């Protein structure tokens, strides 16, 4: 259904000439809306056990049930050499359980029927004989020598997946030996779930006459999905047409390929009709990829005046039963080594070990660039621990240790090259906006009265825009991105890009970029994404890479078109090409501003009156491989009050100052910041996916895994500073994930600050009221 175009009020100036950019919404529909002739429905049977041997599966009763057309088991897939599929992290994952199950809710069998209700009923008729096996949900116990081996398919003698490290071990150890001050803190970032509004789903439609598969899927990376499906199914890639329609949220959850996708394709191949599969909410939370679940220990060596010297970090990463992250192949722990944050450490050493456990696959980059959220949270917590040890104001400690603006481009001790920033300016703006000095006075007065008020600071550096092809790839495919722009004779434009939005406003942002480059109105630009038959190959939308990569491709593609347009302008103006000047709106003749031709004039001429020997038309394709990532940053400050009677934490104020480089559309940025802060708030106070000792998932739905409502969500105050990225074509850095990266530490730092008079130095998230209540009661605080 086509949506009406909607005017949005401007919240500030953009880089474009229009101060009131339109939100241009394209046509689209969700997976649930797709109805095809003769379409069947698929549901999946899932394991009640976290670890068990499968002795027998009897599906005869299900096959005889009303409306049932097909039952698929792991043995059936093994007979077609489809039992296992590659993950984007280079691991392998069962499509349907073969031999044994490795986590509760793992896919065991699939039923295809005429209606969804018939398929669901038939699932109950499948008999599975399980032999329970020992369960391991603690990653530390999984590494013990006598732990049961989970991945027998790997012929491994342990549950260890990888060891990864960055930095200089020897130099770091030397600085620690001589340091007058050393602080250490164990920190856990709990297992959380992206939990998008729309769960994962697909419609597989194989045409036996043409041999072509049309695959509608809730995908953040349609081209990558097509490549993986070709690898799994054996279908030629050019015979796979992936269409990602409107996607109701992704946040990293819709980057991987899931077993349901493969089973739907197998069913369509076997039956020759379309097959639809859509998850339930419980299936989405319990079996699709989780995030975080990092057990981290950080130590800082510092001088007595607060100057940091070295950072030492050791981490255990719980990846569940399969390593299903979409991390670049050179970075099995993602970009966690950004853990030095915004601070000028002389040396650092970081190591991460990945571990298999009897949990659903983990490692997805939930609204962050491959483990950056964990890294930012860790360094910001430990900096507060250091401030408390030194009895120094946490703002002063950060200001004393920031990378200075004259140090950019800055080479971090773990190997990154930060492009630009002014961290001192950003924090000072946040301090000024929130009235920091006055708040500290108020806090002292409240403490004297026995009240608990806290102020938490988080100053973070993000790393986004994956990425440079010389360093970043997914399954060997370089992480460039693409744009294809076609200018029609009337000056109207269709632009197709290799990314895919899930609500980020690409139709607005990219239309503005292209309009700015071509001197046209954004209303004249139609943006298309998500169709592998029309869009150029791209790696998709995640890791805040849309504007840093596809936005760069769009800008440079527009400039490529402008170069041809310059030649046509010279022809129309009857002057040499060197005499033609682009003024942002039209081509003019040097010294004769009255003689000019607009891009619309040139567009018509491109199809009717080109110079002799020139190919007609006005279009271009550009594959942009950025020279570096971009490094947004921010300073967030939270103010909280604690109710002594209940332990409830009230976020009274929250100021977020972001630096995402040049801003294309301030309304889009504002929306992204608000959404990310809300997710960070939920992670800090409401969300965890716990498991009991038997591997039972204890938060399988929105009754137990809480999602904040408008009544729960604090009021957000936002501002920005701007330090353009020097290497990006339009100086943009990306912003979509920054608020999720930076906000959890601000919330936790505020709560710990409130409770610090009781000697509290750390609380692991989520900070449920009962945790705070227990701390207060332990210290005799009973209102």
XYZ file of C-alpha atoms in Angstrom:
783
model
C 0.000 0.000 0.000
C 1.409 3.364 -0.975
C 1.728 5.795 1.912
C 1.056 9.481 1.573
C 4.043 11.766 1.455
C 4.363 13.524 4.790
C 5.780 16.918 5.617
C 7.979 16.980 8.711
C 8.874 20.124 10.595
C 12.576 20.942 10.325
C 14.622 20.695 13.513
C 17.610 22.537 12.108
C 19.524 23.122 8.916
C 20.785 20.270 6.777
C 23.674 20.238 4.356
C 21.181 20.702 1.528
C 19.782 23.995 0.341
C 16.281 23.123 1.566
C 15.551 23.754 5.233
C 12.307 21.736 5.091
C 13.289 18.385 3.535
C 10.405 16.045 2.769
C 10.177 12.570 4.154
C 9.770 10.599 0.961
C 8.202 7.209 1.572
C 8.302 4.627 -1.160
C 5.865 1.853 -1.943
C 6.277 -1.337 0.000
C 4.714 -4.005 2.147
C 5.716 -6.337 4.915
C 6.254 -10.087 4.623
C 2.984 -10.757 6.416
C 1.117 -8.849 3.676
C 2.490 -10.958 0.810
C -0.107 -13.366 -0.563
C 0.669 -15.478 -3.633
C -1.511 -17.990 -5.522
C -1.414 -21.549 -4.095
C 0.765 -20.376 -1.195
C 1.327 -22.793 1.688
C 2.382 -22.109 5.274
C 5.288 -23.526 7.234
C 5.747 -23.877 10.994
C 8.746 -25.261 12.849
C 8.951 -27.793 15.674
C 11.469 -26.802 18.325
C 13.342 -28.686 21.010
C 12.245 -28.492 24.664
C 15.773 -29.559 25.684
C 18.967 -27.532 25.677
C 21.208 -30.538 25.033
C 19.937 -33.960 24.033
C 20.572 -36.826 21.663
C 17.799 -37.442 19.127
C 17.052 -41.151 19.067
C 14.045 -41.120 16.755
C 11.660 -38.781 14.943
C 8.263 -40.146 13.867
C 6.336 -37.750 11.626
C 3.849 -40.249 10.161
C 0.879 -38.899 12.100
C 1.707 -35.343 11.101
C 1.921 -36.305 7.436
C -1.581 -37.781 7.644
C -3.045 -34.678 9.317
C -5.567 -32.487 7.438
C -3.987 -30.027 5.007
C -0.410 -31.174 5.552
C 1.685 -31.325 2.387
C 5.209 -31.923 3.655
C 7.264 -32.646 6.762
C 10.998 -31.938 6.703
C 13.501 -33.370 9.200
C 17.254 -33.104 9.584
C 17.663 -36.515 8.004
C 15.724 -35.340 4.949
C 18.058 -32.363 4.610
C 21.130 -34.532 5.123
C 19.990 -36.636 2.159
C 20.036 -33.444 0.060
C 23.378 -32.297 1.542
C 21.547 -29.384 3.200
C 21.817 -30.385 6.853
C 24.346 -27.647 7.658
C 24.707 -24.076 6.477
C 27.574 -21.585 6.794
C 27.272 -18.694 9.212
C 28.600 -15.258 8.377
C 31.265 -15.746 11.046
C 32.716 -18.733 9.196
C 31.157 -21.334 11.493
C 28.566 -23.915 10.439
C 25.057 -24.241 11.861
C 22.481 -27.018 11.742
C 19.462 -26.170 9.615
C 17.359 -28.785 11.422
C 18.809 -30.741 14.315
C 20.738 -33.798 13.197
C 22.035 -36.235 15.783
C 21.353 -33.964 18.742
C 20.011 -30.579 19.786
C 22.255 -27.928 21.271
C 19.878 -25.313 22.679
C 16.313 -25.021 23.808
C 13.995 -23.988 20.952
C 16.441 -25.250 18.317
C 14.707 -26.186 15.056
C 13.980 -29.927 14.828
C 11.395 -30.352 12.038
C 9.239 -28.245 9.714
C 5.641 -28.821 8.640
C 4.075 -27.299 5.518
C 0.292 -27.151 5.260
C -2.536 -25.307 3.559
C -3.058 -23.015 6.544
C -0.870 -21.880 9.393
C -3.286 -23.384 11.914
C -3.051 -26.784 10.234
C 0.742 -26.618 10.275
C 0.762 -25.664 13.970
C -1.610 -28.505 14.843
C 0.464 -31.025 12.922
C 3.590 -30.082 14.875
C 1.960 -31.588 17.960
C 1.701 -34.949 16.193
C 5.441 -35.316 15.574
C 7.023 -37.688 18.096
C 10.661 -37.084 19.034
C 12.540 -39.415 21.371
C 15.228 -37.399 23.198
C 18.075 -38.630 25.399
C 19.005 -35.713 27.681
C 22.704 -34.814 27.862
C 24.657 -32.649 30.369
C 23.976 -28.946 29.892
C 26.540 -26.136 29.983
C 25.265 -22.556 30.076
C 28.170 -20.953 31.961
C 30.990 -20.107 29.520
C 33.622 -20.426 32.244
C 32.454 -23.960 33.052
C 32.340 -24.704 29.332
C 36.112 -24.131 29.233
C 36.863 -26.544 32.069
C 38.758 -29.704 31.014
C 35.947 -32.058 32.024
C 33.144 -30.037 30.370
C 31.002 -31.981 27.889
C 31.984 -31.265 24.290
C 29.072 -29.555 22.579
C 30.184 -29.315 18.951
C 31.048 -32.916 18.182
C 30.802 -32.056 14.472
C 33.929 -29.938 14.833
C 36.007 -32.822 16.180
C 37.167 -30.381 18.838
C 38.436 -31.431 22.229
C 37.071 -28.311 23.909
C 34.289 -25.742 23.631
C 36.766 -23.004 22.772
C 35.990 -21.224 19.479
C 38.737 -18.631 19.034
C 41.374 -16.557 20.782
C 41.841 -13.042 19.495
C 44.019 -10.211 20.720
C 45.129 -6.688 19.871
C 47.705 -4.250 21.210
C 51.154 -4.648 22.732
C 51.282 -7.160 25.593
C 54.885 -6.504 26.659
C 54.655 -2.719 26.700
C 51.363 -2.869 28.568
C 52.770 -5.229 31.200
C 55.793 -2.958 31.667
C 53.586 0.078 32.289
C 51.494 -1.870 34.788
C 54.597 -2.974 36.711
C 55.650 0.613 37.344
C 52.226 2.253 37.703
C 51.475 3.932 41.062
C 47.706 3.354 40.660
C 45.959 0.264 39.309
C 42.220 -0.360 39.300
C 40.419 -3.508 38.236
C 36.772 -4.290 37.596
C 34.836 -7.349 36.450
C 31.911 -6.347 34.231
C 29.243 -8.418 32.536
C 27.211 -7.146 29.642
C 24.132 -9.400 29.803
C 22.659 -11.364 26.925
C 20.056 -9.185 25.235
C 17.940 -9.429 22.121
C 17.285 -6.859 19.355
C 13.589 -7.828 19.484
C 12.412 -5.912 16.392
C 8.726 -5.085 16.094
C 8.429 -7.457 13.112
C 9.918 -10.928 13.660
C 11.867 -12.710 10.939
C 9.991 -14.255 8.045
C 10.094 -15.133 4.372
C 8.164 -16.325 1.334
C 10.017 -18.761 -0.949
C 8.607 -19.058 -4.471
C 10.425 -21.500 -6.754
C 9.317 -21.585 -10.397
C 10.097 -25.047 -11.753
C 9.488 -23.896 -15.318
C 12.177 -21.210 -15.237
C 14.334 -22.710 -12.485
C 14.206 -19.377 -10.693
C 13.670 -18.754 -6.991
C 12.027 -15.525 -5.852
C 12.686 -15.075 -2.170
C 10.927 -12.388 -0.143
C 12.686 -11.970 3.193
C 13.022 -9.557 6.107
C 16.654 -8.860 5.266
C 19.088 -6.126 6.209
C 21.507 -7.475 3.585
C 19.642 -8.885 0.544
C 22.705 -9.433 -1.651
C 24.602 -11.227 1.117
C 21.556 -13.416 1.705
C 21.407 -14.279 -1.982
C 25.055 -15.333 -1.939
C 24.633 -17.485 1.183
C 21.464 -19.100 -0.198
C 23.297 -19.956 -3.410
C 26.069 -21.553 -1.350
C 23.579 -23.557 0.717
C 20.994 -24.564 -1.879
C 23.200 -25.138 -4.886
C 20.959 -22.921 -7.012
C 22.909 -20.634 -9.368
C 23.098 -17.174 -7.816
C 21.686 -15.473 -10.897
C 18.616 -17.695 -10.552
C 17.905 -16.379 -7.055
C 15.916 -13.161 -6.820
C 15.898 -11.745 -3.284
C 13.386 -9.042 -2.427
C 13.479 -7.376 0.960
C 10.208 -5.471 1.290
C 9.476 -3.034 4.098
C 11.280 -4.302 7.182
C 9.753 -3.649 10.587
C 12.992 -3.103 12.455
C 16.237 -5.041 12.289
C 18.931 -3.795 14.701
C 21.284 -6.553 13.493
C 18.741 -9.343 14.057
C 17.980 -9.601 10.333
C 21.530 -9.824 9.008
C 22.053 -13.602 9.497
C 20.483 -16.381 7.449
C 18.178 -18.489 9.621
C 17.148 -22.158 9.325
C 13.550 -21.127 8.629
C 14.679 -19.471 5.405
C 16.413 -22.608 4.178
C 13.492 -24.867 5.110
C 10.994 -22.634 3.294
C 13.162 -22.776 0.165
C 13.483 -26.561 0.391
C 9.712 -26.845 0.770
C 9.092 -24.644 -2.265
C 11.624 -26.628 -4.309
C 9.902 -29.890 -3.384
C 6.293 -28.727 -3.782
C 6.668 -26.220 -6.611
C 4.482 -23.603 -4.880
C 5.195 -20.567 -2.678
C 5.812 -21.294 1.016
C 5.543 -18.684 3.753
C 7.227 -18.845 7.152
C 6.892 -16.194 9.850
C 8.183 -16.516 13.387
C 6.159 -16.087 16.522
C 7.465 -13.621 19.069
C 8.710 -16.462 21.278
C 10.545 -18.034 18.361
C 12.206 -14.722 17.584
C 13.392 -14.102 21.137
C 14.503 -17.651 21.885
C 16.177 -18.778 18.678
C 17.272 -15.880 16.468
C 20.619 -14.305 17.150
C 21.291 -12.756 20.511
C 23.663 -9.943 21.362
C 26.284 -9.193 24.010
C 26.801 -11.892 26.715
C 30.355 -10.675 27.311
C 32.180 -11.378 30.578
C 34.874 -8.711 30.792
C 37.691 -7.787 33.145
C 39.460 -4.464 32.708
C 42.440 -2.947 34.487
C 43.746 0.600 34.155
C 47.244 1.673 35.134
C 47.419 5.378 35.933
C 49.431 8.083 37.586
C 48.326 9.645 40.865
C 47.250 12.800 39.024
C 44.766 10.752 37.005
C 46.666 10.446 33.744
C 46.009 6.979 32.320
C 48.965 4.915 31.180
C 47.800 1.492 30.062
C 44.702 -0.641 29.669
C 44.510 -4.414 30.046
C 41.336 -6.318 29.095
C 40.450 -10.007 29.183
C 37.060 -11.198 27.945
C 35.063 -14.396 27.623
C 32.472 -14.186 24.824
C 29.503 -16.564 25.079
C 28.477 -17.362 21.502
C 25.922 -20.044 22.274
C 25.689 -23.233 20.238
C 26.874 -21.723 16.940
C 29.068 -18.717 16.207
C 26.507 -16.931 14.081
C 27.812 -13.368 14.318
C 28.292 -11.356 11.145
C 31.748 -10.177 12.157
C 34.382 -9.453 9.508
C 36.596 -12.498 9.073
C 39.702 -10.754 10.457
C 37.824 -9.718 13.582
C 36.212 -12.725 15.313
C 35.608 -10.530 18.359
C 34.297 -7.715 16.215
C 35.698 -4.253 16.780
C 35.959 -4.758 20.529
C 39.494 -3.343 20.477
C 37.995 0.155 20.256
C 37.850 -0.365 24.032
C 40.435 2.377 24.631
C 37.578 4.744 23.826
C 38.183 8.485 23.753
C 41.317 8.343 25.901
C 44.993 8.696 25.123
C 46.465 5.498 26.555
C 50.153 4.956 25.962
C 49.581 1.219 25.550
C 46.825 -1.375 25.665
C 46.422 -5.111 25.361
C 43.059 -6.752 24.707
C 42.249 -10.450 24.406
C 38.962 -12.219 23.787
C 38.099 -15.925 23.860
C 34.930 -17.209 22.212
C 33.091 -20.133 23.806
C 30.291 -22.527 22.822
C 27.450 -23.041 25.336
C 23.974 -24.608 25.269
C 22.285 -21.350 24.374
C 20.847 -19.952 21.167
C 23.470 -18.597 18.730
C 24.946 -15.299 19.865
C 27.161 -12.523 18.652
C 24.821 -10.395 16.544
C 25.758 -6.710 16.399
C 22.629 -5.316 18.056
C 22.585 -1.666 17.016
C 26.345 -1.430 17.253
C 29.336 -2.056 15.043
C 30.410 -5.550 16.009
C 30.869 -5.478 19.811
C 31.535 -1.741 20.116
C 28.751 -1.365 22.702
C 30.434 -3.850 25.012
C 33.765 -2.079 24.577
C 32.338 1.374 25.245
C 30.414 0.185 28.288
C 33.522 -1.440 29.760
C 35.885 1.509 29.426
C 33.308 3.987 30.708
C 32.580 1.871 33.767
C 36.264 1.408 34.578
C 37.030 5.101 34.110
C 34.422 5.803 36.787
C 36.052 3.195 39.041
C 39.372 5.008 38.566
C 37.788 8.382 39.311
C 36.364 7.030 42.560
C 39.715 5.511 43.568
C 41.446 8.856 42.976
C 38.564 10.819 44.547
C 38.408 12.835 41.335
C 35.363 14.206 39.579
C 34.557 11.832 36.674
C 34.184 14.737 34.249
C 37.590 16.115 35.231
C 39.215 12.687 34.826
C 37.836 12.384 31.314
C 38.855 15.907 30.303
C 42.371 15.203 31.584
C 42.725 12.064 29.434
C 40.909 12.881 26.185
C 42.656 12.567 22.843
C 43.229 16.212 21.894
C 41.739 17.580 18.691
C 45.248 18.380 17.382
C 46.191 14.682 17.673
C 43.881 13.592 14.826
C 44.270 11.469 12.815
C 44.975 9.528 15.989
C 46.627 6.100 16.018
C 45.192 4.114 18.892
C 47.327 1.549 20.772
C 45.091 -1.249 19.436
C 45.573 -0.343 15.781
C 42.723 1.997 14.797
C 43.174 5.367 13.117
C 40.557 7.801 14.437
C 39.607 10.311 11.754
C 38.527 13.439 13.688
C 36.920 14.716 16.853
C 36.816 17.394 19.528
C 35.979 15.397 22.637
C 36.587 18.266 25.069
C 34.125 20.515 23.251
C 31.481 17.781 23.160
C 31.720 16.997 26.884
C 31.810 20.661 27.862
C 28.630 21.269 25.861
C 26.921 18.369 27.642
C 28.088 19.655 31.052
C 26.800 23.109 30.227
C 23.469 21.849 28.891
C 22.728 19.821 31.997
C 24.020 22.379 34.506
C 26.645 20.047 35.934
C 28.051 22.267 38.692
C 24.584 23.054 40.033
C 23.631 19.386 39.971
C 26.673 18.447 42.035
C 25.661 21.064 44.625
C 22.131 19.674 44.685
C 23.522 16.173 45.081
C 25.598 17.192 48.104
C 22.544 18.730 49.748
C 20.445 15.613 49.108
C 23.132 13.312 50.454
C 23.201 15.340 53.632
C 19.474 14.576 53.946
C 19.985 10.855 53.273
C 18.613 10.974 49.716
C 20.115 9.091 46.790
C 20.752 11.102 43.625
C 23.300 10.144 40.988
C 24.981 11.748 37.978
C 26.471 9.481 35.345
C 28.776 10.441 32.485
C 29.642 8.464 29.380
C 31.989 9.847 26.746
C 32.309 7.359 23.931
C 33.982 6.896 20.580
C 32.096 4.793 18.035
C 33.640 3.071 15.033
C 31.313 2.649 12.066
C 31.047 2.419 8.311
C 32.454 -1.037 7.720
C 34.387 -0.831 5.828
C 37.584 -0.591 3.917
C 37.892 -3.588 1.622
C 41.549 -4.085 2.527
C 40.507 -4.920 6.097
C 36.813 -5.804 6.174
C 34.898 -8.600 4.527
C 31.973 -10.935 5.137
C 32.647 -14.486 3.921
C 35.450 -13.087 1.787
C 33.284 -10.428 0.106
C 34.821 -6.998 0.527
C 32.652 -4.577 2.476
C 32.221 -1.849 -0.129
C 28.826 -0.459 -0.992
C 27.153 0.872 -4.071
C 24.840 3.331 -5.781
C 23.350 3.458 -9.251
C 21.762 6.703 -10.422
C 19.738 7.181 -13.581
C 18.635 10.658 -14.661
C 15.652 10.542 -17.024
C 15.127 13.001 -19.921
C 12.768 15.142 -17.825
C 15.296 15.506 -15.040
C 13.682 12.993 -12.712
C 15.933 10.465 -10.995
C 15.822 6.837 -9.897
C 18.624 5.834 -7.551
C 19.221 2.266 -6.467
C 21.509 1.375 -3.573
C 23.032 -1.790 -2.141
C 21.898 -1.119 1.433
C 18.427 -1.727 2.919
C 16.654 0.474 5.425
C 14.527 -0.780 8.298
C 13.063 2.591 9.207
C 16.179 4.813 9.134
C 14.773 7.174 6.496
C 17.036 6.258 3.579
C 14.437 7.629 1.152
C 15.028 11.043 2.676
C 18.749 10.965 3.351
C 19.925 9.580 0.024
C 17.481 11.720 -1.952
C 18.991 14.797 -0.294
C 22.562 13.684 -0.989
C 21.842 13.046 -4.662
C 19.791 16.198 -5.063
C 22.630 18.218 -3.556
C 25.171 16.726 -5.960
C 22.979 17.205 -9.065
C 21.322 20.531 -8.328
C 17.844 19.002 -8.306
C 15.000 18.850 -5.819
C 14.866 15.903 -3.433
C 11.256 15.507 -4.578
C 12.614 14.538 -8.005
C 14.642 11.593 -6.635
C 13.146 8.147 -6.081
C 15.196 5.806 -3.888
C 14.948 2.052 -4.398
C 16.572 -0.620 -2.223
C 16.152 -4.250 -1.318
C 15.770 -5.893 -4.736
C 18.773 -7.886 -5.938
C 17.513 -7.838 -9.544
C 17.730 -4.060 -9.750
C 20.078 -2.779 -7.043
C 23.848 -3.005 -7.475
C 25.624 -5.462 -5.181
C 26.037 -4.146 -1.666
C 26.677 -5.540 1.789
C 23.572 -4.106 3.447
C 22.591 -1.930 6.363
C 24.086 -2.534 9.812
C 27.062 -1.163 11.751
C 25.863 2.392 10.982
C 27.296 1.913 7.503
C 24.490 3.299 5.329
C 25.615 6.914 5.138
C 29.367 6.263 5.554
C 29.382 3.711 2.702
C 26.240 3.942 0.540
C 25.980 7.676 1.201
C 29.551 8.052 -0.004
C 28.734 5.923 -3.046
C 25.674 8.075 -3.797
C 27.659 11.310 -3.556
C 30.499 10.059 -5.743
C 28.066 8.533 -8.224
C 26.361 11.920 -8.467
C 29.720 13.556 -9.128
C 30.479 10.997 -11.827
C 27.214 11.962 -13.542
C 28.109 15.624 -13.127
C 31.365 15.104 -14.987
C 29.496 13.850 -18.032
C 26.949 16.609 -17.556
C 29.785 19.163 -17.693
C 30.763 17.950 -21.168
C 27.158 18.192 -22.360
C 26.865 21.670 -20.789
C 29.945 22.826 -22.664
C 28.419 21.500 -25.876
C 25.124 23.295 -25.240
C 26.845 26.551 -24.231
C 29.278 26.294 -27.163
C 32.355 26.825 -24.992
C 35.287 24.724 -23.901
C 34.796 22.338 -21.009
C 37.329 24.238 -18.908
C 35.168 27.356 -19.248
C 32.195 25.687 -17.551
C 31.671 26.163 -13.799
C 29.279 24.225 -11.528
C 27.709 26.556 -8.955
C 25.612 23.952 -7.152
C 22.489 24.716 -9.152
C 23.600 24.892 -12.767
C 26.576 25.014 -15.114
C 27.609 28.557 -16.012
C 30.236 30.102 -18.248
C 33.196 31.678 -16.481
C 32.710 35.409 -16.281
C 29.230 35.163 -17.812
C 26.870 34.079 -15.018
C 23.883 34.881 -17.212
C 24.804 32.037 -19.567
C 23.898 28.766 -17.860
C 22.138 25.446 -18.281
C 20.404 23.515 -15.515
C 20.695 19.810 -14.845
C 17.176 19.378 -16.233
C 18.274 20.995 -19.496
C 21.303 18.714 -19.593
C 19.214 15.641 -18.799
C 17.015 16.234 -21.853
C 20.034 16.914 -24.029
C 21.679 13.684 -22.837
C 19.012 11.789 -24.755
C 18.558 14.218 -27.683
C 21.641 16.375 -28.289
C 24.940 14.974 -27.048
C 28.337 15.940 -28.456
C 29.540 13.889 -31.395
C 31.034 10.589 -30.286
C 29.465 10.671 -26.801
C 27.299 7.812 -25.607
C 23.719 8.998 -24.960
C 22.073 8.824 -21.539
C 22.872 10.186 -18.114
C 23.501 7.489 -15.554
C 26.294 5.974 -13.527
C 27.162 3.265 -11.015
C 29.685 3.701 -8.235
C 31.134 1.118 -5.866
C 32.586 2.973 -2.891
C 35.332 1.299 -0.905
C 36.089 3.768 1.903
C 39.718 4.396 2.868
C 38.934 4.135 6.587
C 36.070 3.741 8.995
C 34.486 6.804 10.546
C 34.550 7.590 14.259
C 31.487 9.350 15.653
C 31.634 10.312 19.307
C 29.445 11.713 22.019
C 29.033 12.791 25.617
C 25.984 11.591 27.540
C 24.945 12.590 31.065
C 22.182 10.952 33.091
C 20.653 12.213 36.333
C 18.786 9.668 38.456
C 16.899 9.580 41.755
C 16.409 6.378 43.752
C 13.310 5.571 45.754
C 14.552 4.176 49.075
C 11.345 2.259 49.685
C 11.213 0.308 46.426
C 14.681 0.578 44.853
C 13.099 2.053 41.728
C 15.375 4.294 39.661
C 13.876 7.425 38.107
C 15.809 8.966 35.230
C 15.143 12.619 35.878
C 17.198 14.062 33.015
C 19.324 12.786 30.176
C 21.415 15.000 27.891
C 22.959 13.476 24.770
C 25.480 15.412 22.704
C 26.539 13.609 19.529
C 29.161 14.345 16.901
C 28.315 12.412 13.749
C 30.157 14.690 11.338
C 28.182 16.685 8.806
C 24.456 16.230 9.290
C 22.389 15.566 6.176
C 18.941 15.640 7.745
C 18.646 16.774 11.365
C 15.219 15.196 11.792
C 16.537 11.776 10.819
C 19.434 12.171 13.256
C 17.079 13.236 16.042
C 14.879 10.201 15.475
C 17.829 7.833 15.433
C 19.187 9.266 18.681
C 15.823 9.022 20.427
C 15.374 5.405 19.340
C 18.874 4.347 20.330
C 18.655 6.010 23.731
C 15.404 4.182 24.410
C 17.043 0.863 23.579
C 20.022 1.715 25.784
C 17.644 2.600 28.611
C 15.892 -0.767 28.219
C 19.185 -2.664 28.305
C 20.343 -0.817 31.412
C 17.174 -1.255 33.428
C 14.882 -3.907 31.946
C 16.391 -6.523 29.667
C 18.228 -9.814 30.144
C 17.919 -13.291 28.612
C 18.752 -15.583 31.546
C 18.988 -19.376 31.482
C 18.620 -21.836 34.333
C 21.037 -24.714 34.960
C 19.073 -26.977 32.604
C 19.351 -24.490 29.742
C 15.749 -23.295 29.925
C 15.330 -19.791 28.524
C 13.649 -17.763 31.256
C 12.645 -14.761 29.151
C 10.968 -16.210 26.051
C 8.432 -13.455 25.392
C 7.550 -9.833 26.043
C 5.978 -10.740 29.372
C 9.447 -11.596 30.702
C 11.730 -9.738 28.298
C 10.561 -6.182 28.764
C 10.282 -3.567 26.040
C 9.850 0.028 27.239
C 6.618 1.862 26.524
C 6.244 5.597 26.077
C 5.353 5.790 29.773
C 8.642 4.131 30.779
C 10.873 6.120 28.441
C 12.586 9.239 29.831
C 12.524 12.615 28.116
C 15.608 12.979 25.940
C 17.526 16.258 25.567
C 19.820 16.321 22.547
C 22.465 18.528 21.019
C 25.405 18.115 18.693
C 28.889 19.205 17.765
C 30.332 18.762 14.270
C 33.790 17.586 13.272
C 33.505 16.344 9.669
C 35.220 13.141 8.654
C 38.172 14.306 6.531
C 38.089 11.277 4.223
C 34.342 10.926 3.632
C 32.974 12.537 0.437
C 30.451 14.634 2.388
C 32.100 14.572 5.815
C 29.418 12.358 7.378
C 30.191 9.741 10.023
C 26.985 7.852 10.874
C 24.788 8.059 13.956
C 22.231 5.239 14.119
C 24.058 3.153 16.712
C 25.844 5.788 18.780
C 23.050 6.261 21.354
C 22.821 2.527 22.029
C 26.614 2.407 22.363
C 26.988 5.360 24.693
C 23.911 5.361 26.912
C 24.108 2.147 29.017
C 27.264 3.321 30.778
C 25.738 6.717 31.560
C 22.755 5.054 33.232
C 24.834 2.593 35.250
C 27.394 5.236 36.216
C 24.536 7.401 37.510
C 23.086 4.615 39.676
C 26.503 3.654 41.060
C 27.187 7.335 41.746
C 23.917 7.568 43.681
C 24.825 4.547 45.803
C 28.523 5.368 46.188
C 28.108 6.716 49.759
C 27.302 3.099 50.660
C 30.598 1.916 49.150
C 29.035 0.575 45.949
C 31.530 0.500 43.056
C 29.671 -1.527 40.441
C 26.287 -3.063 39.606
C 25.810 -5.350 36.640
C 22.973 -4.624 34.254
C 20.054 -4.835 34.136
C 19.511 -2.682 37.215
C 16.193 -4.103 38.320
C 14.588 -2.364 41.319
C 15.104 -5.473 43.447
C 18.884 -5.192 42.981
C 18.913 -1.634 44.273
C 16.427 -2.489 47.033
C 18.683 -5.334 48.194
C 21.720 -3.048 48.336
C 19.808 -0.474 50.363
C 18.569 -3.104 52.818
C 22.052 -4.598 53.185
C 23.193 -1.192 54.393
C 20.299 -0.676 56.745
C 18.419 1.777 54.542
C 14.756 1.063 55.293
C 12.447 3.998 54.716
